PDB file of C-alpha atoms in Angstrom:
ATOM      1  CA  MET A   1      16.704   9.953   5.320  1.00 75.00           C
ATOM      2  CA  LEU A   2      16.558  10.970   1.666  1.00 87.00           C
ATOM      3  CA  GLU A   3      14.565  14.074   0.767  1.00 92.00           C
ATOM      4  CA  VAL A   4      12.092  12.045  -1.295  1.00 92.00           C
ATOM      5  CA  THR A   5      11.437   9.863   1.770  1.00 95.00           C
ATOM      6  CA  ARG A   6      11.129  12.891   4.047  1.00 95.00           C
ATOM      7  CA  LYS A   7       8.401  14.237   1.758  1.00 95.00           C
ATOM      8  CA  LEU A   8       6.447  10.996   2.165  1.00 96.00           C
ATOM      9  CA  VAL A   9       6.861  11.064   5.955  1.00 96.00           C
ATOM     10  CA  ASP A  10       5.637  14.683   5.925  1.00 96.00           C
ATOM     11  CA  LEU A  11       2.692  13.633   3.745  1.00 96.00           C
ATOM     12  CA  LEU A  12       1.594  11.230   6.477  1.00 97.00           C
ATOM     13  CA  ASP A  13       2.038  13.881   9.197  1.00 96.00           C
ATOM     14  CA  LEU A  14      -1.535  15.189   9.210  1.00 97.00           C
ATOM     15  CA  SER A  15      -2.604  18.592  10.502  1.00 97.00           C
ATOM     16  CA  PRO A  16      -5.340  18.752  13.193  1.00 97.00           C
ATOM     17  CA  ILE A  17      -8.297  20.883  12.051  1.00 96.00           C
ATOM     18  CA  GLY A  18     -10.707  20.241  14.947  1.00 93.00           C
ATOM     19  CA  ASP A  19     -11.718  17.580  17.445  1.00 95.00           C
ATOM     20  CA  ASP A  20     -10.757  14.228  15.880  1.00 97.00           C
ATOM     21  CA  HIS A  21     -10.544  15.899  12.460  1.00 98.00           C
ATOM     22  CA  PHE A  22      -7.329  16.011  10.429  1.00 98.00           C
ATOM     23  CA  GLN A  23      -6.201  17.196   7.027  1.00 98.00           C
ATOM     24  CA  GLY A  24      -3.553  15.798   4.695  1.00 97.00           C
ATOM     25  CA  ASP A  25      -2.067  16.994   1.438  1.00 96.00           C
ATOM     26  CA  SER A  26      -2.196  14.877  -1.725  1.00 93.00           C
ATOM     27  CA  GLU A  27       0.670  13.838  -3.975  1.00 89.00           C
ATOM     28  CA  ASP A  28       0.678  13.393  -7.736  1.00 84.00           C
ATOM     29  CA  LEU A  29       2.417  10.148  -8.727  1.00 84.00           C
ATOM     30  CA  GLY A  30       1.457  10.507 -12.369  1.00 77.00           C
ATOM     31  CA  PHE A  31      -1.757   8.503 -11.969  1.00 79.00           C
ATOM     32  CA  PRO A  32      -5.125  10.003 -13.013  1.00 82.00           C
ATOM     33  CA  ASN A  33      -6.316   9.982  -9.386  1.00 90.00           C
ATOM     34  CA  VAL A  34      -4.878  10.012  -5.869  1.00 94.00           C
ATOM     35  CA  PHE A  35      -2.886   6.846  -5.130  1.00 93.00           C
ATOM     36  CA  GLY A  36      -5.062   4.629  -2.932  1.00 95.00           C
ATOM     37  CA  GLY A  37      -2.163   3.730  -0.640  1.00 96.00           C
ATOM     38  CA  GLN A  38      -1.784   7.402   0.267  1.00 97.00           C
ATOM     39  CA  VAL A  39      -5.394   7.640   1.454  1.00 98.00           C
ATOM     40  CA  LEU A  40      -5.070   4.356   3.378  1.00 98.00           C
ATOM     41  CA  GLY A  41      -1.848   5.446   5.093  1.00 98.00           C
ATOM     42  CA  GLN A  42      -3.230   8.856   6.015  1.00 98.00           C
ATOM     43  CA  ALA A  43      -6.491   7.339   7.293  1.00 98.00           C
ATOM     44  CA  LEU A  44      -4.550   4.978   9.565  1.00 98.00           C
ATOM     45  CA  MET A  45      -2.434   7.889  10.816  1.00 98.00           C
ATOM     46  CA  ALA A  46      -5.586   9.925  11.555  1.00 98.00           C
ATOM     47  CA  ALA A  47      -7.085   7.071  13.582  1.00 98.00           C
ATOM     48  CA  SER A  48      -3.773   6.505  15.405  1.00 98.00           C
ATOM     49  CA  ARG A  49      -3.758  10.141  16.549  1.00 98.00           C
ATOM     50  CA  THR A  50      -6.842   9.389  18.684  1.00 98.00           C
ATOM     51  CA  VAL A  51      -5.432   6.297  20.451  1.00 98.00           C
ATOM     52  CA  GLU A  52      -2.783   6.114  23.192  1.00 97.00           C
ATOM     53  CA  GLY A  53      -0.793   3.081  24.338  1.00 96.00           C
ATOM     54  CA  ARG A  54      -2.146   0.799  21.600  1.00 98.00           C
ATOM     55  CA  LEU A  55      -0.920  -0.015  18.110  1.00 98.00           C
ATOM     56  CA  PRO A  56      -3.047  -0.775  15.038  1.00 98.00           C
ATOM     57  CA  HIS A  57      -3.453  -4.472  14.321  1.00 98.00           C
ATOM     58  CA  SER A  58      -6.031  -4.366  11.501  1.00 98.00           C
ATOM     59  CA  LEU A  59      -7.546  -2.055   8.906  1.00 98.00           C
ATOM     60  CA  HIS A  60     -10.541  -2.565   6.603  1.00 98.00           C
ATOM     61  CA  ALA A  61     -11.423   0.138   4.083  1.00 98.00           C
ATOM     62  CA  TYR A  62     -13.587   0.774   1.032  1.00 98.00           C
ATOM     63  CA  PHE A  63     -12.639   3.139  -1.774  1.00 98.00           C
ATOM     64  CA  LEU A  64     -15.811   5.065  -2.615  1.00 98.00           C
ATOM     65  CA  ARG A  65     -14.700   7.622  -5.199  1.00 96.00           C
ATOM     66  CA  PRO A  66     -11.478   8.565  -7.002  1.00 94.00           C
ATOM     67  CA  GLY A  67      -9.469  11.217  -5.168  1.00 95.00           C
ATOM     68  CA  ASN A  68      -8.251  14.461  -6.752  1.00 94.00           C
ATOM     69  CA  HIS A  69      -4.514  14.922  -6.138  1.00 90.00           C
ATOM     70  CA  SER A  70      -4.803  18.707  -6.539  1.00 90.00           C
ATOM     71  CA  MET A  71      -6.921  18.958  -3.350  1.00 94.00           C
ATOM     72  CA  PRO A  72      -6.221  18.187   0.334  1.00 96.00           C
ATOM     73  CA  ILE A  73      -8.139  15.384   2.055  1.00 97.00           C
ATOM     74  CA  ASP A  74     -10.078  15.786   5.320  1.00 98.00           C
ATOM     75  CA  TYR A  75     -10.224  12.842   7.730  1.00 98.00           C
ATOM     76  CA  GLU A  76     -12.981  12.511  10.331  1.00 98.00           C
ATOM     77  CA  VAL A  77     -12.305   9.967  13.078  1.00 98.00           C
ATOM     78  CA  GLN A  78     -15.182   8.463  15.070  1.00 98.00           C
ATOM     79  CA  ARG A  79     -14.349   6.823  18.400  1.00 98.00           C
ATOM     80  CA  VAL A  80     -16.403   3.642  18.210  1.00 98.00           C
ATOM     81  CA  ARG A  81     -15.145   1.891  21.363  1.00 98.00           C
ATOM     82  CA  ASP A  82     -12.290   1.791  23.869  1.00 98.00           C
ATOM     83  CA  GLY A  83     -12.261  -1.552  25.684  1.00 98.00           C
ATOM     84  CA  GLY A  84      -9.847  -3.116  28.117  1.00 97.00           C
ATOM     85  CA  SER A  85      -7.544  -4.421  25.369  1.00 98.00           C
ATOM     86  CA  PHE A  86      -8.865  -3.082  22.062  1.00 98.00           C
ATOM     87  CA  SER A  87      -9.903   0.259  20.588  1.00 98.00           C
ATOM     88  CA  VAL A  88     -11.905   0.665  17.376  1.00 98.00           C
ATOM     89  CA  ARG A  89     -12.026   3.758  15.197  1.00 98.00           C
ATOM     90  CA  ARG A  90     -14.048   4.587  12.108  1.00 98.00           C
ATOM     91  CA  VAL A  91     -12.516   6.997   9.585  1.00 98.00           C
ATOM     92  CA  ILE A  92     -14.212   8.902   6.774  1.00 98.00           C
ATOM     93  CA  ALA A  93     -12.030  10.627   4.166  1.00 98.00           C
ATOM     94  CA  ARG A  94     -13.567  13.526   2.243  1.00 98.00           C
ATOM     95  CA  GLN A  95     -12.696  15.962  -0.494  1.00 97.00           C
ATOM     96  CA  GLY A  96     -15.149  18.825  -0.572  1.00 91.00           C
ATOM     97  CA  ASP A  97     -18.477  17.350   0.499  1.00 90.00           C
ATOM     98  CA  LYS A  98     -17.846  13.913  -1.052  1.00 96.00           C
ATOM     99  CA  GLU A  99     -16.624  10.827   0.775  1.00 98.00           C
ATOM    100  CA  ILE A 100     -13.773   9.087  -1.036  1.00 98.00           C
ATOM    101  CA  LEU A 101     -12.946   6.381   1.546  1.00 98.00           C
ATOM    102  CA  THR A 102     -14.488   4.870   4.643  1.00 98.00           C
ATOM    103  CA  GLY A 103     -12.759   2.413   6.917  1.00 98.00           C
ATOM    104  CA  SER A 104     -12.437   0.855  10.351  1.00 98.00           C
ATOM    105  CA  MET A 105      -9.201   0.366  12.279  1.00 98.00           C
ATOM    106  CA  SER A 106      -8.624  -1.687  15.421  1.00 98.00           C
ATOM    107  CA  PHE A 107      -5.875  -1.124  17.998  1.00 98.00           C
ATOM    108  CA  GLN A 108      -4.565  -3.445  20.727  1.00 98.00           C
ATOM    109  CA  VAL A 109      -2.390  -3.225  23.808  1.00 98.00           C
ATOM    110  CA  ALA A 110       0.848  -5.254  23.629  1.00 96.00           C
ATOM    111  CA  GLU A 111       0.098  -8.864  24.562  1.00 96.00           C
ATOM    112  CA  GLU A 112       1.786 -12.290  24.562  1.00 96.00           C
ATOM    113  CA  GLY A 113       0.016 -15.400  23.228  1.00 96.00           C
ATOM    114  CA  PHE A 114       0.181 -18.452  20.974  1.00 98.00           C
ATOM    115  CA  GLU A 115       2.614 -18.208  18.056  1.00 97.00           C
ATOM    116  CA  HIS A 116       2.586 -19.869  14.623  1.00 98.00           C
ATOM    117  CA  GLN A 117       2.949 -18.744  11.006  1.00 98.00           C
ATOM    118  CA  LEU A 118       3.276 -19.926   7.433  1.00 97.00           C
ATOM    119  CA  ASP A 119       6.810 -20.547   6.222  1.00 98.00           C
ATOM    120  CA  MET A 120       8.364 -17.802   4.128  1.00 98.00           C
ATOM    121  CA  PRO A 121       8.374 -18.775   0.427  1.00 98.00           C
ATOM    122  CA  SER A 122      11.626 -18.917  -1.500  1.00 98.00           C
ATOM    123  CA  ALA A 123      12.679 -15.733  -3.293  1.00 98.00           C
ATOM    124  CA  PRO A 124      15.865 -14.297  -4.826  1.00 98.00           C
ATOM    125  CA  ASP A 125      17.917 -12.023  -2.601  1.00 97.00           C
ATOM    126  CA  PRO A 126      16.992  -8.327  -3.091  1.00 97.00           C
ATOM    127  CA  ASP A 127      20.657  -7.480  -3.700  1.00 96.00           C
ATOM    128  CA  ASP A 128      20.468  -9.566  -6.904  1.00 95.00           C
ATOM    129  CA  LEU A 129      17.461  -7.693  -8.355  1.00 96.00           C
ATOM    130  CA  LYS A 130      16.909  -4.428 -10.229  1.00 92.00           C
ATOM    131  CA  SER A 131      14.583  -1.762  -8.846  1.00 90.00           C
ATOM    132  CA  GLU A 132      11.313  -0.661 -10.456  1.00 86.00           C
ATOM    133  CA  GLN A 133      12.952   2.677 -11.194  1.00 84.00           C
ATOM    134  CA  GLU A 134      15.738   0.927 -13.135  1.00 82.00           C
ATOM    135  CA  TYR A 135      13.159  -1.031 -15.137  1.00 80.00           C
ATOM    136  CA  GLY A 136      11.266   2.218 -15.716  1.00 79.00           C
ATOM    137  CA  GLU A 137      14.367   3.811 -17.205  1.00 78.00           C
ATOM    138  CA  LEU A 138      14.652   0.874 -19.635  1.00 76.00           C
ATOM    139  CA  LEU A 139      10.989   1.236 -20.659  1.00 76.00           C
ATOM    140  CA  ALA A 140      10.963   5.042 -20.853  1.00 75.00           C
ATOM    141  CA  PRO A 141      12.199   5.338 -24.484  1.00 78.00           C
ATOM    142  CA  HIS A 142       9.319   3.064 -25.603  1.00 74.00           C
ATOM    143  CA  VAL A 143       6.361   4.890 -23.986  1.00 75.00           C
ATOM    144  CA  PRO A 144       4.639   8.208 -24.738  1.00 73.00           C
ATOM    145  CA  GLU A 145       6.511  11.213 -23.396  1.00 70.00           C
ATOM    146  CA  HIS A 146       3.862  12.061 -20.774  1.00 66.00           C
ATOM    147  CA  LEU A 147       4.462   8.679 -19.084  1.00 71.00           C
ATOM    148  CA  ARG A 148       8.245   8.881 -18.866  1.00 71.00           C
ATOM    149  CA  ASP A 149       8.418  10.980 -15.695  1.00 72.00           C
ATOM    150  CA  THR A 150       6.077   8.528 -13.952  1.00 71.00           C
ATOM    151  CA  LEU A 151       8.297   5.566 -14.846  1.00 71.00           C
ATOM    152  CA  THR A 152      11.603   7.209 -13.899  1.00 70.00           C
ATOM    153  CA  ARG A 153      10.638   9.396 -10.894  1.00 76.00           C
ATOM    154  CA  ASP A 154      12.555   9.148  -7.625  1.00 81.00           C
ATOM    155  CA  ARG A 155      10.646   6.954  -5.183  1.00 88.00           C
ATOM    156  CA  PRO A 156      10.587   6.949  -1.381  1.00 93.00           C
ATOM    157  CA  ILE A 157       9.728   3.240  -1.440  1.00 95.00           C
ATOM    158  CA  GLU A 158      12.333   1.194  -3.307  1.00 95.00           C
ATOM    159  CA  ILE A 159      10.654  -1.809  -4.916  1.00 95.00           C
ATOM    160  CA  ARG A 160      12.637  -4.656  -6.454  1.00 96.00           C
ATOM    161  CA  PRO A 161      10.263  -6.988  -8.327  1.00 95.00           C
ATOM    162  CA  VAL A 162      10.937 -10.680  -8.840  1.00 96.00           C
ATOM    163  CA  ASP A 163      10.337 -11.715 -12.478  1.00 93.00           C
ATOM    164  CA  PRO A 164       8.644  -8.403 -13.400  1.00 90.00           C
ATOM    165  CA  VAL A 165       5.879  -8.137 -15.995  1.00 86.00           C
ATOM    166  CA  ASN A 166       6.615  -6.037 -19.075  1.00 84.00           C
ATOM    167  CA  PRO A 167       3.561  -3.704 -19.089  1.00 81.00           C
ATOM    168  CA  LEU A 168       4.100  -2.993 -22.800  1.00 81.00           C
ATOM    169  CA  LYS A 169       4.025  -6.685 -23.783  1.00 85.00           C
ATOM    170  CA  PRO A 170       2.241  -8.613 -21.028  1.00 85.00           C
ATOM    171  CA  GLU A 171       1.900 -12.361 -21.455  1.00 91.00           C
ATOM    172  CA  PRO A 172      -0.370 -14.766 -19.533  1.00 95.00           C
ATOM    173  CA  ARG A 173       1.347 -16.129 -16.446  1.00 95.00           C
ATOM    174  CA  PRO A 174       0.276 -17.616 -13.098  1.00 96.00           C
ATOM    175  CA  PRO A 175      -1.587 -15.287 -10.673  1.00 97.00           C
ATOM    176  CA  TYR A 176       1.427 -14.784  -8.448  1.00 97.00           C
ATOM    177  CA  ARG A 177       3.885 -11.932  -7.829  1.00 97.00           C
ATOM    178  CA  GLN A 178       6.764 -11.178  -5.485  1.00 98.00           C
ATOM    179  CA  SER A 179       8.734  -8.046  -4.744  1.00 97.00           C
ATOM    180  CA  TRP A 180      11.122  -6.779  -2.091  1.00 98.00           C
ATOM    181  CA  LEU A 181      10.559  -3.287  -0.751  1.00 98.00           C
ATOM    182  CA  ARG A 182      11.865  -0.812   1.811  1.00 97.00           C
ATOM    183  CA  THR A 183      12.029   2.934   2.305  1.00 97.00           C
ATOM    184  CA  GLN A 184      14.983   4.888   0.963  1.00 94.00           C
ATOM    185  CA  GLY A 185      17.049   5.791   4.028  1.00 93.00           C
ATOM    186  CA  HIS A 186      16.719   5.357   7.782  1.00 95.00           C
ATOM    187  CA  LEU A 187      13.431   6.079   9.589  1.00 97.00           C
ATOM    188  CA  PRO A 188      12.650   7.195  13.157  1.00 95.00           C
ATOM    189  CA  ASP A 189      11.821   4.507  15.729  1.00 96.00           C
ATOM    190  CA  ASP A 190       8.055   5.134  15.560  1.00 97.00           C
ATOM    191  CA  PRO A 191       6.028   1.910  15.142  1.00 98.00           C
ATOM    192  CA  VAL A 192       2.925   3.855  14.043  1.00 98.00           C
ATOM    193  CA  LEU A 193       4.879   5.514  11.227  1.00 98.00           C
ATOM    194  CA  HIS A 194       6.262   2.151  10.075  1.00 98.00           C
ATOM    195  CA  ARG A 195       2.742   0.668   9.977  1.00 98.00           C
ATOM    196  CA  CYS A 196       1.359   3.651   8.075  1.00 98.00           C
ATOM    197  CA  LEU A 197       4.218   3.394   5.563  1.00 98.00           C
ATOM    198  CA  LEU A 198       3.593  -0.324   5.040  1.00 98.00           C
ATOM    199  CA  THR A 199      -0.088   0.495   4.534  1.00 98.00           C
ATOM    200  CA  TYR A 200       0.913   3.067   1.908  1.00 97.00           C
ATOM    201  CA  ALA A 201       3.258   0.651   0.128  1.00 97.00           C
ATOM    202  CA  SER A 202       0.895  -2.339   0.244  1.00 98.00           C
ATOM    203  CA  ASP A 203      -1.203  -0.892  -2.602  1.00 96.00           C
ATOM    204  CA  PHE A 204       1.668  -0.869  -5.111  1.00 92.00           C
ATOM    205  CA  SER A 205       1.351  -3.559  -7.838  1.00 89.00           C
ATOM    206  CA  PHE A 206      -1.291  -5.407  -5.805  1.00 95.00           C
ATOM    207  CA  LEU A 207      -4.311  -5.521  -8.121  1.00 93.00           C
ATOM    208  CA  GLY A 208      -2.011  -6.359 -11.048  1.00 93.00           C
ATOM    209  CA  THR A 209      -1.651  -9.854  -9.594  1.00 96.00           C
ATOM    210  CA  SER A 210      -5.193 -10.643 -10.753  1.00 96.00           C
ATOM    211  CA  LEU A 211      -4.321  -9.443 -14.275  1.00 95.00           C
ATOM    212  CA  ASN A 212      -1.433 -11.906 -14.691  1.00 95.00           C
ATOM    213  CA  PRO A 213      -3.441 -14.885 -16.067  1.00 96.00           C
ATOM    214  CA  HIS A 214      -5.144 -12.686 -18.668  1.00 94.00           C
ATOM    215  CA  GLY A 215      -2.083 -11.193 -20.337  1.00 91.00           C
ATOM    216  CA  VAL A 216      -3.111  -7.568 -19.808  1.00 90.00           C
ATOM    217  CA  SER A 217      -1.620  -4.674 -17.851  1.00 84.00           C
ATOM    218  CA  PHE A 218      -2.727  -1.331 -16.455  1.00 75.00           C
ATOM    219  CA  MET A 219      -1.293   0.303 -19.602  1.00 75.00           C
ATOM    220  CA  ASN A 220      -3.893  -1.435 -21.788  1.00 77.00           C
ATOM    221  CA  ARG A 221      -6.340   1.329 -22.794  1.00 79.00           C
ATOM    222  CA  LYS A 222      -9.218  -1.145 -22.929  1.00 84.00           C
ATOM    223  CA  MET A 223      -8.825  -1.966 -19.242  1.00 87.00           C
ATOM    224  CA  GLN A 224     -10.643  -0.146 -16.440  1.00 91.00           C
ATOM    225  CA  VAL A 225      -8.883  -0.999 -13.178  1.00 92.00           C
ATOM    226  CA  ALA A 226      -9.414   0.378  -9.675  1.00 92.00           C
ATOM    227  CA  SER A 227      -9.078  -0.793  -6.084  1.00 95.00           C
ATOM    228  CA  LEU A 228     -12.473  -1.420  -4.461  1.00 97.00           C
ATOM    229  CA  ASP A 229     -11.435  -2.345  -0.924  1.00 98.00           C
ATOM    230  CA  HIS A 230      -8.294  -3.077   1.085  1.00 98.00           C
ATOM    231  CA  SER A 231      -7.557  -4.866   4.346  1.00 98.00           C
ATOM    232  CA  ILE A 232      -4.374  -5.246   6.397  1.00 98.00           C
ATOM    233  CA  TRP A 233      -3.483  -7.245   9.476  1.00 98.00           C
ATOM    234  CA  PHE A 234      -0.281  -6.484  11.392  1.00 98.00           C
ATOM    235  CA  HIS A 235       1.137  -9.595  13.072  1.00 98.00           C
ATOM    236  CA  ARG A 236       4.606  -8.703  14.364  1.00 98.00           C
ATOM    237  CA  GLU A 237       6.908  -5.717  14.724  1.00 98.00           C
ATOM    238  CA  PHE A 238       8.969  -4.710  11.674  1.00 98.00           C
ATOM    239  CA  ARG A 239      10.885  -1.821  10.163  1.00 98.00           C
ATOM    240  CA  MET A 240      10.034  -0.305   6.798  1.00 98.00           C
ATOM    241  CA  ASP A 241      13.654   0.796   6.281  1.00 97.00           C
ATOM    242  CA  GLU A 242      14.684  -2.871   6.158  1.00 98.00           C
ATOM    243  CA  TRP A 243      13.862  -5.237   3.278  1.00 98.00           C
ATOM    244  CA  LEU A 244      10.446  -6.906   3.341  1.00 98.00           C
ATOM    245  CA  LEU A 245       9.283  -9.545   0.884  1.00 98.00           C
ATOM    246  CA  TYR A 246       5.766  -8.878  -0.454  1.00 98.00           C
ATOM    247  CA  ASP A 247       4.432 -12.253  -1.623  1.00 98.00           C
ATOM    248  CA  LYS A 248       1.114 -11.940  -3.529  1.00 98.00           C
ATOM    249  CA  ASP A 249      -1.387 -14.244  -5.206  1.00 98.00           C
ATOM    250  CA  SER A 250      -4.851 -13.980  -6.763  1.00 98.00           C
ATOM    251  CA  PRO A 251      -7.092 -16.983  -5.995  1.00 98.00           C
ATOM    252  CA  SER A 252      -9.999 -15.783  -8.159  1.00 98.00           C
ATOM    253  CA  ALA A 253     -11.328 -13.342 -10.735  1.00 97.00           C
ATOM    254  CA  SER A 254     -15.009 -13.168 -11.662  1.00 97.00           C
ATOM    255  CA  GLY A 255     -17.789 -10.664 -12.254  1.00 96.00           C
ATOM    256  CA  GLY A 256     -15.362  -7.981 -13.398  1.00 95.00           C
ATOM    257  CA  ARG A 257     -13.483  -8.197 -10.082  1.00 97.00           C
ATOM    258  CA  GLY A 258     -10.116  -9.650  -9.112  1.00 97.00           C
ATOM    259  CA  PHE A 259      -9.330 -10.858  -5.592  1.00 98.00           C
ATOM    260  CA  ASN A 260      -5.745 -10.506  -4.322  1.00 98.00           C
ATOM    261  CA  ARG A 261      -3.903 -11.635  -1.184  1.00 98.00           C
ATOM    262  CA  GLY A 262      -0.479 -10.725   0.147  1.00 98.00           C
ATOM    263  CA  ASN A 263       1.970 -11.564   2.940  1.00 98.00           C
ATOM    264  CA  PHE A 264       4.925  -9.471   4.127  1.00 98.00           C
ATOM    265  CA  PHE A 265       7.986 -11.316   5.454  1.00 98.00           C
ATOM    266  CA  ASP A 266      11.193  -9.828   6.846  1.00 98.00           C
ATOM    267  CA  ARG A 267      14.590 -11.223   5.900  1.00 97.00           C
ATOM    268  CA  GLN A 268      14.565 -13.446   8.987  1.00 98.00           C
ATOM    269  CA  GLY A 269      11.449 -15.203   7.636  1.00 98.00           C
ATOM    270  CA  ARG A 270       8.986 -13.668  10.125  1.00 98.00           C
ATOM    271  CA  LEU A 271       5.479 -13.030   8.783  1.00 98.00           C
ATOM    272  CA  VAL A 272       4.879  -9.413   9.823  1.00 98.00           C
ATOM    273  CA  ALA A 273       1.689  -8.416   7.975  1.00 98.00           C
ATOM    274  CA  SER A 274      -0.993  -9.734   5.607  1.00 98.00           C
ATOM    275  CA  THR A 275      -3.219  -7.974   3.069  1.00 98.00           C
ATOM    276  CA  THR A 276      -6.249  -8.579   0.889  1.00 98.00           C
ATOM    277  CA  GLN A 277      -7.816  -6.483  -1.831  1.00 98.00           C
ATOM    278  CA  GLU A 278     -10.632  -6.760  -4.317  1.00 98.00           C
ATOM    279  CA  ALA A 279     -10.243  -4.708  -7.473  1.00 97.00           C
ATOM    280  CA  LEU A 280     -12.284  -3.758 -10.508  1.00 96.00           C
ATOM    281  CA  ILE A 281     -10.653  -5.348 -13.574  1.00 95.00           C
ATOM    282  CA  ARG A 282     -13.123  -4.562 -16.345  1.00 93.00           C
ATOM    283  CA  GLU A 283     -12.438  -4.735 -20.057  1.00 87.00           C
ATOM    284  CA  ARG A 284     -14.317  -1.981 -21.839  1.00 83.00           C
ATOM    285  CA  GLY A 285     -16.340  -2.996 -24.865  1.00 70.00           C
TER     286      GLY A 285
END
């Protein structure tokens, strides 16, 4: 495991601070606020610490306030129900006395049942694509100096976009994006960790899908963009240290909000997880 990946794994390894209460550090990725995927991944880890013999199969969360990456985050887990097959947990994330995220997670015992899935869409092989970091190094000479470290930083999640958008010169295009992703280096055989890492990574470049038809990017100073909510469903087992295709589309934008959907496929074509997110995509006057 690379050191940059170990730091991410450690970031998800929360410290207990009381009964069903946990605390996690924050990381600064160069964004104004805490990366939403970090809060989602830590919230799922907090809930998982209160469940035995069951794995998370769904997560539904609302982002309430921006997080401050110079402060730790406290996670309170509420045990809503433990049934014969399913367990439900509610999680509240706080900084100081303010809630920044609230969500519900459901866990299930291993079970066999009916099987079907959508076919995996066509996509170039990840070995034929450049990484986001490589694209960032090409863009770095053309952006303000304070943004260069963000574009070229070492990343625990390697992302290789298909037909990437140039954030400096975005052009209208269909509301559709694809990227391959995986962690840098081998991970332990812990299915909870792999699901928390996918949760973390699922927030990268997601809301941008709803910006595609409008020819704008997050680097446009007139744009106010933020994730409002996020949902994930885990369908099948997977490994985050093996390539996964993240196939995303945006069926609608209206009322200053963009709706996004995503599916994760492994290289064998198995649909392993699905996501949705609504985001604020407001153009300031």
